[in-house]
Amino acid sequence: MTNLWETERLIIRSWIPERDAEQAFVIYNDPEVTHFLGKASRVTSVESQRQRLIDNIKRSHRLNNGTGYWAIVEKQTTTIVGTIILKQLPNKDVLPTQDYEVGWHLRRASWGKGYATEAGRVMLNYGFSVLNLPVIYAVVKPENHASIRVTERLGMKPIGRTNKYYGIELLLFQLDAPED
């Protein structure tokens, strides 16, 4: 198990497909969680979830640019509460752009506890201080008010609506790298 970052309440670590698939399935089989993520994010079995975790890990290794999907684990209970993401935004044809996004998916039982903001801060810091990204974006469906609030708590600036990513209309938020 590779713990990459820790906060007061959370561990952010690599996914371990054989061990984590069941907990990930609880997250990604919940229609309320996947409502804002699109139909393709929903999984129908623990095995399909395990394969998706494996595929995401392989994709991150292939890109070899420090980006990826990581498990968010509650320290106190060792429960996986969600996923934190730092990756290249895809265009409408699902090809990677030169823009990077921070994102989060949390299980319903963990909503409203500040975990997305806490993990998001870690990812932003990593993106700026380790990957040396000049700017990091977040894209949110306009009706996803909880995620909009997370972007606000992270200090991200609303840019407006865009159709540039994922082939759908989204709200775009941006945070520039802090100046030295």
C-alpha positions as CSV (number, residue, x, y, z in Angstrom):
1,M,0.0,0.0,0.0
2,T,1.4,3.4,-1.0
3,N,0.2,6.3,1.2
4,L,1.1,9.4,-0.8
5,W,-0.3,12.2,1.4
6,E,-1.9,12.6,4.8
7,T,-4.0,15.3,6.3
8,E,-5.4,15.5,9.8
9,R,-8.3,13.2,8.9
10,L,-7.4,11.6,5.6
11,I,-4.9,9.4,3.8
12,I,-4.6,9.7,0.1
13,R,-3.1,6.6,-1.4
14,S,-2.9,4.5,-4.5
15,W,-5.8,2.2,-5.2
16,I,-5.3,-1.5,-4.6
17,P,-7.8,-3.2,-6.9
18,E,-8.0,-6.6,-5.3
19,R,-8.5,-5.1,-1.9
20,D,-10.5,-1.9,-2.7
21,A,-12.9,-3.0,-5.4
22,E,-15.8,-3.7,-3.0
23,Q,-15.6,-0.3,-1.3
24,A,-15.2,1.5,-4.7
25,F,-18.2,-0.4,-6.0
26,V,-20.3,1.0,-3.1
27,I,-19.3,4.5,-4.4
28,Y,-19.7,4.0,-8.1
29,N,-22.9,1.8,-8.0
30,D,-24.8,4.6,-6.2
31,P,-26.9,6.5,-8.7
32,E,-26.8,9.6,-6.5
33,V,-23.0,9.6,-6.6
34,T,-22.8,9.0,-10.4
35,H,-25.7,11.4,-11.2
36,F,-23.2,14.2,-12.0
37,L,-20.5,11.9,-13.4
38,G,-22.4,10.5,-16.4
39,K,-23.8,7.1,-17.2
40,A,-20.3,5.7,-18.1
41,S,-19.1,6.2,-14.5
42,R,-21.7,3.7,-13.1
43,V,-20.5,0.1,-12.5
44,T,-22.7,-3.0,-12.3
45,S,-20.4,-5.4,-10.4
46,V,-17.5,-5.6,-8.1
47,E,-15.5,-7.3,-10.8
48,S,-16.2,-4.5,-13.3
49,Q,-15.2,-2.0,-10.6
50,R,-11.9,-4.0,-10.0
51,Q,-11.2,-3.9,-13.7
52,R,-11.8,-0.1,-13.9
53,L,-9.4,0.4,-11.0
54,I,-6.8,-1.7,-12.8
55,D,-7.4,0.3,-16.1
56,N,-7.0,3.6,-14.3
57,I,-3.7,2.5,-12.8
58,K,-2.4,1.3,-16.1
59,R,-3.4,4.6,-17.8
60,S,-1.6,6.6,-15.1
61,H,1.5,4.5,-15.5
62,R,1.4,4.8,-19.3
63,L,1.0,8.6,-19.2
64,N,3.8,8.8,-16.6
65,N,3.1,12.4,-15.9
66,G,2.3,12.3,-12.2
67,T,-1.5,12.4,-12.7
68,G,-4.1,9.9,-11.7
69,Y,-6.9,8.8,-9.5
70,W,-6.2,8.1,-5.8
71,A,-8.3,6.6,-2.9
72,I,-9.3,9.0,-0.1
73,V,-9.3,7.0,3.1
74,E,-10.7,8.1,6.4
75,K,-7.8,7.7,9.0
76,Q,-10.1,6.9,11.9
77,T,-12.1,4.1,10.3
78,T,-9.8,3.1,7.3
79,T,-12.9,3.4,5.1
80,I,-12.5,4.5,1.6
81,V,-14.6,7.7,1.4
82,G,-13.9,8.6,-2.2
83,T,-11.6,9.3,-5.1
84,I,-9.4,12.4,-5.7
85,I,-8.3,13.1,-9.2
86,L,-5.6,15.2,-10.9
87,K,-5.5,14.6,-14.6
88,Q,-5.5,16.1,-18.0
89,L,-9.0,17.3,-19.1
90,P,-10.3,15.5,-22.2
91,N,-11.7,17.4,-25.1
92,K,-15.1,16.6,-26.7
93,D,-13.5,13.6,-28.5
94,V,-12.0,12.3,-25.2
95,L,-8.5,13.2,-26.2
96,P,-6.3,14.8,-23.5
97,T,-5.8,18.5,-23.6
98,Q,-3.0,20.5,-22.1
99,D,-5.3,21.6,-19.3
100,Y,-5.3,19.8,-15.9
101,E,-8.3,19.3,-13.6
102,V,-8.8,18.5,-10.0
103,G,-11.9,16.4,-9.2
104,W,-13.5,14.4,-6.5
105,H,-16.1,11.6,-6.1
106,L,-17.3,10.8,-2.6
107,R,-19.6,8.1,-1.3
108,R,-22.9,9.5,-0.2
109,A,-22.3,8.7,3.5
110,S,-19.2,11.0,3.4
111,W,-20.9,14.0,1.8
112,G,-20.9,17.3,3.8
113,K,-17.9,16.4,6.0
114,G,-15.3,18.6,4.2
115,Y,-13.4,15.6,2.8
116,A,-13.5,16.8,-0.9
117,T,-12.1,20.2,0.1
118,E,-9.4,18.6,2.3
119,A,-8.3,16.2,-0.4
120,G,-8.7,18.9,-3.1
121,R,-6.2,21.1,-1.2
122,V,-3.7,18.3,-1.1
123,M,-4.1,17.7,-4.9
124,L,-3.8,21.4,-5.7
125,N,-0.6,21.7,-3.6
126,Y,0.8,18.6,-5.4
127,G,-0.1,19.9,-8.8
128,F,1.5,23.3,-8.2
129,S,4.6,22.3,-6.0
130,V,5.5,18.9,-7.5
131,L,4.1,18.9,-11.1
132,N,4.8,22.7,-11.5
133,L,1.4,23.3,-13.2
134,P,0.8,27.0,-13.8
135,V,-3.0,26.6,-13.5
136,I,-5.4,23.9,-12.4
137,Y,-9.1,23.8,-13.4
138,A,-12.2,22.1,-12.1
139,V,-15.3,21.4,-14.2
140,V,-18.7,21.0,-12.6
141,K,-22.2,20.4,-14.0
142,P,-24.2,23.6,-13.3
143,E,-26.7,21.8,-11.1
144,N,-24.0,20.2,-8.8
145,H,-24.2,22.8,-6.1
146,A,-22.1,20.8,-3.6
147,S,-19.1,20.6,-5.9
148,I,-19.5,24.3,-6.8
149,R,-19.2,25.0,-3.1
150,V,-16.0,22.9,-2.9
151,T,-14.4,24.9,-5.7
152,E,-15.3,28.1,-3.8
153,R,-13.7,26.7,-0.6
154,L,-10.6,25.8,-2.6
155,G,-10.3,29.4,-3.7
156,M,-11.0,28.6,-7.4
157,K,-12.2,31.4,-9.6
158,P,-15.4,30.9,-11.6
159,I,-14.6,31.4,-15.3
160,G,-18.1,30.7,-16.8
161,R,-19.7,28.0,-18.9
162,T,-17.7,25.9,-21.4
163,N,-18.3,23.1,-23.9
164,K,-14.5,22.6,-24.4
165,Y,-14.3,19.4,-22.2
166,Y,-16.1,16.1,-22.1
167,G,-18.4,17.2,-24.9
168,I,-20.9,18.7,-22.6
169,E,-21.7,22.1,-21.1
170,L,-19.9,22.6,-17.7
171,L,-19.0,25.4,-15.3
172,L,-15.3,26.1,-15.4
173,F,-13.2,27.1,-12.3
174,Q,-9.6,28.0,-12.2
175,L,-6.8,28.4,-9.7
176,D,-3.4,29.8,-10.7
177,A,-0.2,28.6,-9.1
178,P,0.8,30.6,-6.1
179,E,3.6,33.1,-6.7
180,D,6.8,32.5,-4.8
